Each structure stands twice: as structure tokens, then as C-alpha cells.
CSV table of C-alpha atoms and ligand atoms in Angstrom, one decimal:
chain,number,residue,atom,x,y,z
A,1,UNK,CA,27.4,24.3,-10.0
A,2,UNK,CA,26.7,27.9,-8.8
A,3,UNK,CA,27.4,28.4,-5.1
A,4,UNK,CA,25.6,30.9,-2.9
A,5,UNK,CA,26.5,32.1,0.6
A,6,UNK,CA,24.3,30.4,3.1
A,7,UNK,CA,23.2,33.6,4.9
A,8,UNK,CA,25.8,34.8,7.4
A,9,UNK,CA,27.1,31.3,8.2
A,10,UNK,CA,30.2,31.7,6.1
A,11,UNK,CA,29.3,28.5,4.2
A,12,UNK,CA,29.2,28.6,0.4
A,13,UNK,CA,26.7,26.0,-0.7
A,14,UNK,CA,25.8,24.6,-4.1
A,15,UNK,CA,22.3,25.6,-5.2
A,16,UNK,CA,21.3,22.0,-5.2
A,17,UNK,CA,21.9,20.1,-2.0
A,18,UNK,CA,21.4,16.4,-1.3
A,19,UNK,CA,18.1,15.8,0.5
A,20,UNK,CA,18.6,12.5,2.4
A,21,UNK,CA,15.0,11.9,3.5
A,22,UNK,CA,14.7,9.0,1.0
A,23,UNK,CA,17.8,7.1,1.9
A,24,UNK,CA,15.9,4.7,4.2
A,25,UNK,CA,14.2,3.3,1.1
A,26,UNK,CA,17.4,2.1,-0.5
A,27,UNK,CA,20.3,-0.2,0.5
A,28,UNK,CA,23.6,0.9,2.1
A,29,UNK,CA,25.4,0.3,-1.2
A,30,UNK,CA,22.9,2.3,-3.2
A,31,UNK,CA,23.0,5.1,-0.7
A,32,UNK,CA,26.8,5.1,-0.9
A,33,UNK,CA,26.7,5.2,-4.7
A,34,UNK,CA,24.3,8.2,-4.7
A,35,UNK,CA,26.2,10.1,-2.0
A,36,UNK,CA,29.7,9.6,-3.4
A,37,UNK,CA,28.5,10.5,-6.9
A,38,UNK,CA,26.8,13.6,-5.5
A,39,UNK,CA,30.1,14.7,-3.9
A,40,UNK,CA,32.1,13.8,-7.1
A,41,UNK,CA,29.7,16.0,-9.1
A,42,UNK,CA,30.0,19.0,-6.9
A,43,UNK,CA,27.2,18.8,-4.4
A,44,UNK,CA,28.5,20.0,-1.1
A,45,UNK,CA,25.5,20.2,1.2
A,46,UNK,CA,23.8,17.1,2.7
A,47,UNK,CA,20.6,17.4,4.7
A,48,UNK,CA,19.3,14.7,6.9
A,49,UNK,CA,17.4,14.4,10.3
A,50,UNK,CA,17.5,12.3,13.4
A,51,UNK,CA,14.1,10.9,12.5
A,52,UNK,CA,14.8,9.9,8.9
A,53,UNK,CA,15.3,6.4,10.2
A,54,UNK,CA,18.7,5.1,9.1
A,55,UNK,CA,19.6,8.1,6.9
A,56,UNK,CA,22.3,9.4,9.2
A,57,UNK,CA,23.9,6.0,9.6
A,58,UNK,CA,24.0,5.5,5.8
A,59,UNK,CA,25.6,8.9,5.3
A,60,UNK,CA,28.2,8.3,8.0
A,61,UNK,CA,29.2,4.9,6.5
A,62,UNK,CA,29.2,6.2,2.9
A,63,UNK,CA,31.0,9.5,3.1
A,64,UNK,CA,32.5,10.3,6.5
A,65,UNK,CA,35.9,9.6,5.0
A,66,UNK,CA,35.3,12.7,2.7
A,67,UNK,CA,34.0,14.9,5.6
A,68,UNK,CA,35.8,18.1,4.4
A,69,UNK,CA,34.0,18.0,1.1
A,70,UNK,CA,30.6,18.7,2.4
A,71,UNK,CA,28.6,20.6,5.0
A,72,UNK,CA,26.3,18.3,7.0
A,73,UNK,CA,22.9,19.5,8.2
A,74,UNK,CA,20.8,17.4,10.5
A,75,UNK,CA,17.7,18.1,12.7
A,76,UNK,CA,16.2,17.1,16.0
A,77,UNK,CA,12.5,17.1,16.9
A,78,UNK,CA,13.3,17.0,20.6
A,79,UNK,CA,11.6,19.8,22.4
A,80,UNK,CA,13.4,19.8,25.7
A,81,UNK,CA,17.1,20.3,26.3
A,82,UNK,CA,18.1,16.9,27.6
A,83,UNK,CA,16.4,15.0,24.8
A,84,UNK,CA,17.9,17.4,22.3
A,85,UNK,CA,21.4,16.8,23.7
A,86,UNK,CA,20.9,13.0,23.6
A,87,UNK,CA,19.7,13.2,20.0
A,88,UNK,CA,22.6,15.4,18.9
A,89,UNK,CA,25.1,13.0,20.4
A,90,UNK,CA,23.4,10.2,18.5
A,91,UNK,CA,23.6,12.2,15.3
A,92,UNK,CA,27.3,12.8,15.7
A,93,UNK,CA,27.9,9.1,16.3
A,94,UNK,CA,25.7,8.1,13.3
A,95,UNK,CA,27.3,10.6,11.0
A,96,UNK,CA,30.8,9.7,12.2
A,97,UNK,CA,31.8,13.3,12.7
A,98,UNK,CA,32.8,15.7,15.6
A,99,UNK,CA,30.7,18.6,14.3
A,100,UNK,CA,27.4,19.3,12.7
A,101,UNK,CA,27.6,22.3,10.3
A,102,UNK,CA,23.9,23.2,10.5
A,103,UNK,CA,21.9,21.8,13.4
A,104,UNK,CA,18.2,22.5,13.0
A,105,UNK,CA,15.3,22.5,15.4
A,106,UNK,CA,12.9,20.3,13.4
A,107,UNK,CA,9.3,21.0,12.5
A,108,UNK,CA,8.8,24.0,14.7
A,109,UNK,CA,5.5,24.4,12.9
A,110,UNK,CA,3.0,25.4,15.6
A,111,UNK,CA,2.9,28.1,18.3
A,112,UNK,CA,3.0,25.5,21.0
A,113,UNK,CA,6.2,23.9,19.7
A,114,UNK,CA,7.7,27.4,19.3
A,115,UNK,CA,7.0,28.2,22.9
A,116,UNK,CA,8.4,24.8,24.1
A,117,UNK,CA,11.7,25.0,22.3
A,118,UNK,CA,12.4,28.5,23.6
A,119,UNK,CA,11.4,27.8,27.2
A,120,UNK,CA,14.1,27.6,29.9
A,121,UNK,CA,15.6,24.1,29.7
A,122,UNK,CA,14.2,23.8,26.2
A,123,UNK,CA,15.8,22.6,23.0
A,124,UNK,CA,17.2,25.9,21.9
A,125,UNK,CA,19.3,26.3,25.1
A,126,UNK,CA,20.8,22.9,24.5
A,127,UNK,CA,21.6,23.8,20.9
A,128,UNK,CA,23.3,26.9,22.1
A,129,UNK,CA,25.4,24.9,24.6
A,130,UNK,CA,26.4,22.5,21.8
A,131,UNK,CA,27.5,25.5,19.7
A,132,UNK,CA,29.6,26.8,22.5
A,133,UNK,CA,31.2,23.3,22.8
A,134,UNK,CA,31.9,23.2,19.1
A,135,UNK,CA,29.7,20.2,18.4
A,136,UNK,CA,27.4,22.5,16.3
A,137,UNK,CA,28.6,25.3,14.1
A,138,UNK,CA,25.3,27.0,13.2
A,139,UNK,CA,21.8,26.7,14.5
A,140,UNK,CA,18.8,26.6,12.2
A,141,UNK,CA,15.1,26.0,12.3
A,142,UNK,CA,12.7,24.2,10.0
A,143,UNK,CA,9.1,25.2,9.7
A,144,UNK,CA,6.5,23.6,7.4
A,145,UNK,CA,3.5,25.8,8.0
A,146,UNK,CA,2.2,28.7,10.1
A,147,UNK,CA,3.5,31.8,8.5
A,148,UNK,CA,3.2,33.7,11.7
A,149,UNK,CA,5.6,31.3,13.5
A,150,UNK,CA,8.0,31.6,10.6
A,151,UNK,CA,7.9,35.4,10.9
A,152,UNK,CA,8.5,35.2,14.7
A,153,UNK,CA,11.4,32.8,14.3
A,154,UNK,CA,13.0,35.1,11.9
A,155,UNK,CA,12.4,38.2,14.0
A,156,UNK,CA,13.7,36.5,17.1
A,157,UNK,CA,17.3,36.6,15.7
A,158,UNK,CA,17.9,33.2,17.4
A,159,UNK,CA,18.7,31.2,14.1
A,160,UNK,CA,21.2,31.5,11.4
A,161,UNK,CA,19.3,29.4,8.8
A,162,UNK,CA,15.6,28.6,8.1
A,163,UNK,CA,14.3,25.7,6.1
A,164,UNK,CA,10.9,26.1,4.5
A,165,UNK,CA,8.5,24.4,2.1
A,166,UNK,CA,8.5,26.3,-1.2
A,167,UNK,CA,7.7,25.1,-4.6
A,168,UNK,CA,5.7,25.8,-7.8
A,169,UNK,CA,2.7,24.0,-6.4
A,170,UNK,CA,2.8,25.4,-2.9
A,171,UNK,CA,4.4,28.8,-2.9
A,172,UNK,CA,1.7,30.5,-0.8
A,173,UNK,CA,3.1,33.6,0.9
A,174,UNK,CA,6.5,32.0,1.6
A,175,UNK,CA,8.0,33.4,-1.6
A,176,UNK,CA,6.7,36.9,-1.3
A,177,UNK,CA,6.7,37.5,2.5
A,178,UNK,CA,8.8,35.0,4.4
A,179,UNK,CA,11.9,34.5,2.2
A,180,UNK,CA,12.5,38.3,1.8
A,181,UNK,CA,12.2,38.7,5.6
A,182,UNK,CA,14.8,35.9,6.2
A,183,UNK,CA,17.1,37.4,3.6
A,184,UNK,CA,16.8,40.9,5.3
A,185,UNK,CA,17.7,39.2,8.6
A,186,UNK,CA,20.9,37.7,7.1
A,187,UNK,CA,19.6,34.1,7.5
A,188,UNK,CA,20.5,31.2,5.2
A,189,UNK,CA,17.5,29.9,3.3
A,190,UNK,CA,17.1,26.2,2.5
A,191,UNK,CA,14.1,25.0,0.5
A,192,UNK,CA,12.6,21.6,1.3
A,193,UNK,CA,10.1,19.9,-1.0
A,194,UNK,CA,11.2,21.9,-4.1
A,195,UNK,CA,9.3,19.1,-6.1
A,196,UNK,CA,6.5,19.1,-3.6
A,197,UNK,CA,7.6,15.8,-2.0
A,198,UNK,CA,7.8,14.1,-5.4
A,199,UNK,CA,4.4,15.2,-6.5
A,200,UNK,CA,6.0,17.0,-9.5
A,201,UNK,CA,7.9,13.9,-10.5
A,202,UNK,CA,6.7,11.1,-12.8
A,203,UNK,CA,8.2,7.7,-12.0
A,204,UNK,CA,11.7,7.4,-13.5
A,205,UNK,CA,10.7,4.8,-16.1
A,206,UNK,CA,8.0,7.2,-17.4
A,207,UNK,CA,10.4,10.1,-18.1
A,208,UNK,CA,11.9,10.9,-21.5
A,209,UNK,CA,14.8,13.3,-20.9
A,210,UNK,CA,14.8,16.4,-23.0
A,211,UNK,CA,11.4,15.9,-24.6
A,212,UNK,CA,9.4,18.1,-22.3
A,213,UNK,CA,6.4,16.8,-20.4
A,214,UNK,CA,7.2,15.5,-16.9
A,215,UNK,CA,10.9,16.4,-17.2
A,216,UNK,CA,10.0,19.9,-18.2
A,217,UNK,CA,8.0,20.1,-15.0
A,218,UNK,CA,10.8,18.9,-12.8
A,219,UNK,CA,13.4,21.2,-14.4
A,220,UNK,CA,10.9,24.1,-14.4
A,221,UNK,CA,9.9,23.5,-10.8
A,222,UNK,CA,13.6,23.6,-9.6
A,223,UNK,CA,14.3,26.7,-11.7
A,224,UNK,CA,11.1,28.3,-10.2
A,225,UNK,CA,12.6,27.8,-6.7
A,226,UNK,CA,16.2,28.7,-7.5
A,227,UNK,CA,15.3,31.9,-9.4
A,228,UNK,CA,13.9,33.4,-6.2
A,229,UNK,CA,16.8,35.7,-5.2
A,230,UNK,CA,16.1,35.0,-1.5
A,231,UNK,CA,16.8,31.2,-1.9
A,232,UNK,CA,20.3,29.9,-1.2
A,233,UNK,CA,19.8,26.2,-1.7
A,234,UNK,CA,17.2,23.6,-2.6
A,235,UNK,CA,17.4,20.0,-1.4
A,236,UNK,CA,15.3,17.6,-3.5
A,237,UNK,CA,15.2,14.1,-2.0
A,238,UNK,CA,17.4,11.7,-4.0
A,239,UNK,CA,17.4,7.9,-3.9
A,240,UNK,CA,19.0,6.8,-7.2
A,241,UNK,CA,22.1,7.6,-9.2
A,242,UNK,CA,19.9,8.8,-12.0
A,243,UNK,CA,18.2,11.3,-9.8
A,244,UNK,CA,21.5,12.6,-8.6
A,245,UNK,CA,22.7,13.0,-12.2
A,246,UNK,CA,19.5,14.7,-13.2
A,247,UNK,CA,19.6,17.1,-10.2
A,248,UNK,CA,23.2,17.9,-10.7
A,249,UNK,CA,22.6,18.6,-14.4
A,250,UNK,CA,19.7,20.9,-13.5
A,251,UNK,CA,21.9,22.7,-11.0
A,252,UNK,CA,24.8,23.1,-13.5
A,253,UNK,CA,22.5,24.5,-16.2
A,254,UNK,CA,20.4,26.7,-14.0
A,255,UNK,CA,19.0,29.8,-15.5
A,256,UNK,CA,15.9,31.8,-14.4
A,257,UNK,CA,12.6,31.1,-16.2
A,258,UNK,CA,11.6,33.5,-18.9
A,259,UNK,CA,8.0,34.9,-18.7
A,260,UNK,CA,7.0,32.4,-21.4
A,261,UNK,CA,8.6,29.5,-19.6
A,262,UNK,CA,6.9,30.4,-16.4
A,263,UNK,CA,3.6,30.5,-18.1
A,264,UNK,CA,4.3,27.1,-19.7
A,265,UNK,CA,5.3,25.6,-16.3
A,266,UNK,CA,2.1,26.8,-14.7
A,267,UNK,CA,0.1,25.3,-17.6
A,268,UNK,CA,1.9,22.0,-17.4
A,269,UNK,CA,1.5,21.8,-13.6
A,270,UNK,CA,-2.2,22.6,-14.0
A,271,UNK,CA,-2.6,19.7,-16.4
A,272,UNK,CA,-0.4,17.4,-14.4
A,273,UNK,CA,-1.4,18.0,-10.9
A,274,UNK,CA,-4.9,19.3,-11.2
A,275,UNK,CA,-6.2,21.7,-8.5
A,276,UNK,CA,-4.0,21.8,-5.5
A,277,UNK,CA,-4.9,23.1,-2.1
A,278,UNK,CA,-2.6,23.3,1.0
A,279,UNK,CA,-3.5,20.8,3.6
A,280,UNK,CA,-4.9,18.3,1.1
A,281,UNK,CA,-1.7,16.8,-0.3
A,282,UNK,CA,0.8,14.6,1.5
A,283,UNK,CA,4.4,15.7,1.5
A,284,UNK,CA,5.6,12.1,2.0
A,285,UNK,CA,7.7,13.2,5.0
A,286,UNK,CA,6.8,10.1,7.0
A,287,UNK,CA,6.5,12.0,10.2
A,288,UNK,CA,3.1,10.3,10.9
A,289,UNK,CA,4.9,7.0,11.0
A,290,UNK,CA,4.9,4.6,12.8
A,291,UNK,CA,1.2,4.4,13.2
A,292,UNK,CA,0.3,2.2,16.2
A,293,UNK,CA,-2.0,0.1,13.9
A,294,UNK,CA,0.8,-0.1,11.2
A,295,UNK,CA,-1.2,1.9,8.6
A,296,UNK,CA,1.2,2.9,5.8
A,297,UNK,CA,-0.2,6.5,5.6
A,298,UNK,CA,2.3,8.0,3.1
A,299,UNK,CA,2.0,5.0,0.8
A,300,UNK,CA,-1.8,5.1,0.9
A,301,UNK,CA,-1.9,8.9,0.2
A,302,UNK,CA,0.7,8.6,-2.5
A,303,UNK,CA,-1.4,5.9,-4.3
A,304,UNK,CA,-4.4,8.2,-4.0
A,305,UNK,CA,-2.5,11.2,-5.5
A,306,UNK,CA,-1.3,9.0,-8.3
A,307,UNK,CA,-4.8,7.8,-9.2
A,308,UNK,CA,-6.1,11.3,-9.1
A,309,UNK,CA,-3.2,13.0,-10.9
A,310,UNK,CA,-2.0,10.5,-13.5
A,311,UNK,CA,-3.3,10.3,-17.0
A,312,UNK,CA,-5.5,7.3,-17.8
A,313,UNK,CA,-2.7,5.3,-19.5
A,314,UNK,CA,-0.6,5.6,-16.3
A,315,UNK,CA,-3.3,4.8,-13.8
A,316,UNK,CA,-2.1,1.2,-13.6
A,317,UNK,CA,0.9,2.5,-11.7
A,318,UNK,CA,-1.4,3.8,-9.1
A,319,UNK,CA,-3.1,0.4,-8.8
A,320,UNK,CA,0.3,-1.2,-8.5
A,321,UNK,CA,1.2,1.2,-5.7
A,322,UNK,CA,-2.2,0.5,-4.0
A,323,UNK,CA,-1.7,-3.3,-4.2
A,324,UNK,CA,1.8,-3.1,-2.7
A,325,UNK,CA,0.3,-1.6,0.5
A,326,UNK,CA,0.1,-4.3,3.2
A,327,UNK,CA,-1.6,-2.3,5.9
A,328,UNK,CA,-4.1,0.1,4.4
A,329,UNK,CA,-7.0,2.5,5.4
A,330,UNK,CA,-9.1,-0.4,6.8
A,331,UNK,CA,-6.8,-0.8,9.7
A,332,UNK,CA,-7.1,2.9,10.8
A,333,UNK,CA,-9.0,3.2,14.1
A,334,UNK,CA,-9.2,7.0,13.9
A,335,UNK,CA,-7.2,7.4,17.1
A,336,UNK,CA,-5.9,10.7,15.7
A,337,UNK,CA,-2.4,10.2,17.2
A,338,UNK,CA,-0.9,11.1,13.9
A,339,UNK,CA,-2.7,14.5,13.5
A,340,UNK,CA,-0.3,16.6,15.4
A,341,UNK,CA,2.7,15.1,13.7
A,342,UNK,CA,1.6,16.0,10.2
A,343,UNK,CA,3.4,19.2,9.0
A,344,UNK,CA,0.9,19.7,6.1
A,345,UNK,CA,-2.1,19.8,8.5
A,346,UNK,CA,-3.8,16.8,6.7
A,347,UNK,CA,-6.8,15.2,8.4
A,348,UNK,CA,-5.2,11.8,7.9
A,349,UNK,CA,-8.1,9.5,8.9
A,350,UNK,CA,-10.4,11.4,6.6
A,351,UNK,CA,-7.9,11.3,3.7
A,352,UNK,CA,-7.3,7.6,4.2
A,353,UNK,CA,-11.1,7.0,3.9
A,354,UNK,CA,-11.3,9.1,0.8
A,355,UNK,CA,-8.5,7.2,-0.9
A,356,UNK,CA,-10.2,3.9,0.1
A,357,UNK,CA,-13.4,5.1,-1.6
A,358,UNK,CA,-11.5,6.4,-4.6
A,359,UNK,CA,-10.0,3.0,-5.3
A,360,UNK,CA,-13.3,1.2,-4.8
A,361,UNK,CA,-14.8,3.6,-7.4
A,362,UNK,CA,-12.0,3.1,-9.8
A,363,UNK,CA,-11.9,-0.7,-9.8
A,364,UNK,CA,-12.9,-3.5,-7.5
A,365,UNK,CA,-10.2,-3.8,-4.9
B,401,LIG,S1,-5.6,7.9,13.1
B,401,LIG,FE1,-5.4,6.0,11.9
B,401,LIG,S2,-3.5,6.4,10.7
B,401,LIG,FE2,-3.5,7.9,12.4
B,401,LIG,S3,-2.3,7.0,14.0
B,401,LIG,FE3,-4.5,6.5,14.4
B,401,LIG,S4,-4.8,4.5,13.4
B,401,LIG,FE4,-2.9,5.3,12.6
B,402,LIG,S1,0.3,12.4,6.0
B,402,LIG,FE1,1.4,14.2,6.8
B,402,LIG,S2,2.9,13.4,8.2
B,402,LIG,FE2,2.2,11.7,7.0
B,402,LIG,S3,3.7,11.5,5.3
B,402,LIG,FE3,2.0,12.8,4.6
B,402,LIG,S4,2.6,15.0,5.0
B,402,LIG,FE4,4.0,13.6,6.2
């Protein structure tokens, strides 16, 4: 797999990294199978976060004995220094390592958070201290929205890497404005949600490798991201051996899209996903969880996206997903505690209600 320098960090990373956000959804053994296969097949960058539930622990158990074969990136959402230090120490323990290659300030997506982390005694100061102590080798930042905050974070010169949402559905101005700025500043660029949080994927059982359709969308969407010369690495989330194999194969055969292929990709996405607007689609990050009422927000919004986006013959999958939800929109008391946590800026109570209505209209539920 092609490797690219991760900005000025000195790391050389494969163009496909392992996004570990989905590991909480599988068993320890399955996680171990995926991670070890990924390393065997040349993936050398693993990205996780303190708040991806047991993702860090699973990585530590599965591959800590192969620590020199991969760079580990994790993230902390702590905003003050003491909490950041505590979270970093937990990450080191979980990952069974003495160093984090890329330690990222997580979801610095609003101006308020940007001010908090830079304030005296804030998270950035703690990350700097950790770098001086050798616990952290490079400091990065992840930002889901607010182009202005992205620009300021780049211009500040405080970070060596930046992780951003960028994909064929949701390229906004990130591709044309922000990524070139990051490149000019010598920062490593890591792309989260290259498949738009799975929205560009059909369920595995519905795919037919090599015959176009949904697989063409996945392949095309990854190529769309990787052909941007200002992208170093994309980290699709993986939770099965088959997904690891597919992503590695795509990384190994990567070639930029021709003009015709690009046009075809946009046409396929248009058919597949319908009209898309930022702030209306869930990225499945799970940051809104846990809800105090137990509402399974990502699962509800996923079922809604499936019902809206899937062809008629696949809508039964949306109904299955809807029926598997144990605490749905009816339990939402509109407390709005989740609103500030959502990096996509979704009005969650409103969207929950709209999905509830959607399923009522489709079939008696
Ligand atoms: S608004 Fe609804 S979904 Fe959000 S935290 Fe409150 S009860 Fe949970
Ligand atoms: S609603 Fe927002 S916070 Fe919750 S999973 Fe979706 S994108 Fe993430």
C-alpha cells in the first residue's frame, strides 16, 4: 500500500488507516482478528479515542505485542489540563504502551471549545507537558465542523496533524480551502468519515464485489478522498475481516478517478443517497450517547437514513433495524442535553420525531 508522510511528524503512514470507532460493536476475538489482519496486510496507522468505549482496551489486548508495527493515534475530549492528563494516562494503560504517536484534542468543533482548550491550564498545555515527558510524540486536533475554527487551528501553529470530515457526500469547503491550508502549514491530514459514517456502504450481504453498484460507490468514494493531494491518510471504520480485506485491497489498487469515473461516482451517489445537506445526516459517531433516557439515537437515525435511502427491495432491512431498537424516539423528553455533543449539528429531538413519523407512514409500527 502506498505510504505518505504524515505532514512534518516524520511518520510514514499507509493511505488507509484503521478506524477503530466500530470496535465496541464486536467481540474481543473479532477485534483481534481484524486488527492483526490489518497489520499483516500493511496497515500501519490505528486511530481510536478515549470515548470510543472499549476500543482502546481491545486494541491493547489484540496488538500491543506488535507495537513497533503501527503508529497509534488516540484522542481526548477533555477540555481542562487535569482531566486531559488523567485521560491520557488511561489511554496509555488501555493501549498497553508507553507512548501515543499522535495524541489529538478531540472534537474542537466550536469557538467555545477552541477557547477552552487553549486557555491557561487547558487541555493543550497538558498535551504539551505530555509531549515533553515523551508520553506523546505528536499533538493533533480533530474538528468536525466550523471552517473558521479549522482555519484558526491551522494558523495557530499549535498542532502537527488535523483530522477532518471529508468525503464525496460532504466535501463542502474542506477540500478546496482547509486541506490546502493544512498542507501549506506542513500538517499531517487524516480524513475521518471517508464513507460518510457508513452512509456510502450497503450492508455487507447486499454487496457483490466487482460488479459495480454499491461496491463501486465505496471504492469510488475512497478514491475521491485519496486523490486529493492534500490528504495523507483516510481511516474508514472497520469491524469485520471482510471490511479489512476490502479496504486494504482498495488501498493497494488506489488510482485517482478519471473525469468519467468521477462523473459516474456523483451519479451513483445521487441515486443511492438522494439529496444530502450538512446537518441533516447522522455520522454515527455516538457522541450523543449515553442519552439520560436511554434513547438509541444513532440507531434510530440510521434506520431512518436506511428507509429514506434504500431501494424498495431493500427497505425490509430498514424495518429490521427499526425493530431492533429497544429505546426509540418515544422515550425522548427533548431535554436537549445531546445537542452540544453532536459534531454534525443535528437537531436530534427533531430528527428523532421525523424518523418516528417516517416509519409510521411506511408501515404500522
Ligand atoms: S433530547 Fe432526547 S435524545 Fe437528546 S439527550 Fe434528551 S432525551 Fe436523549
Ligand atoms: S446524532 Fe450526532 S452525535 Fe449522535 S451519532 Fe449522529 S452525528 Fe453523532
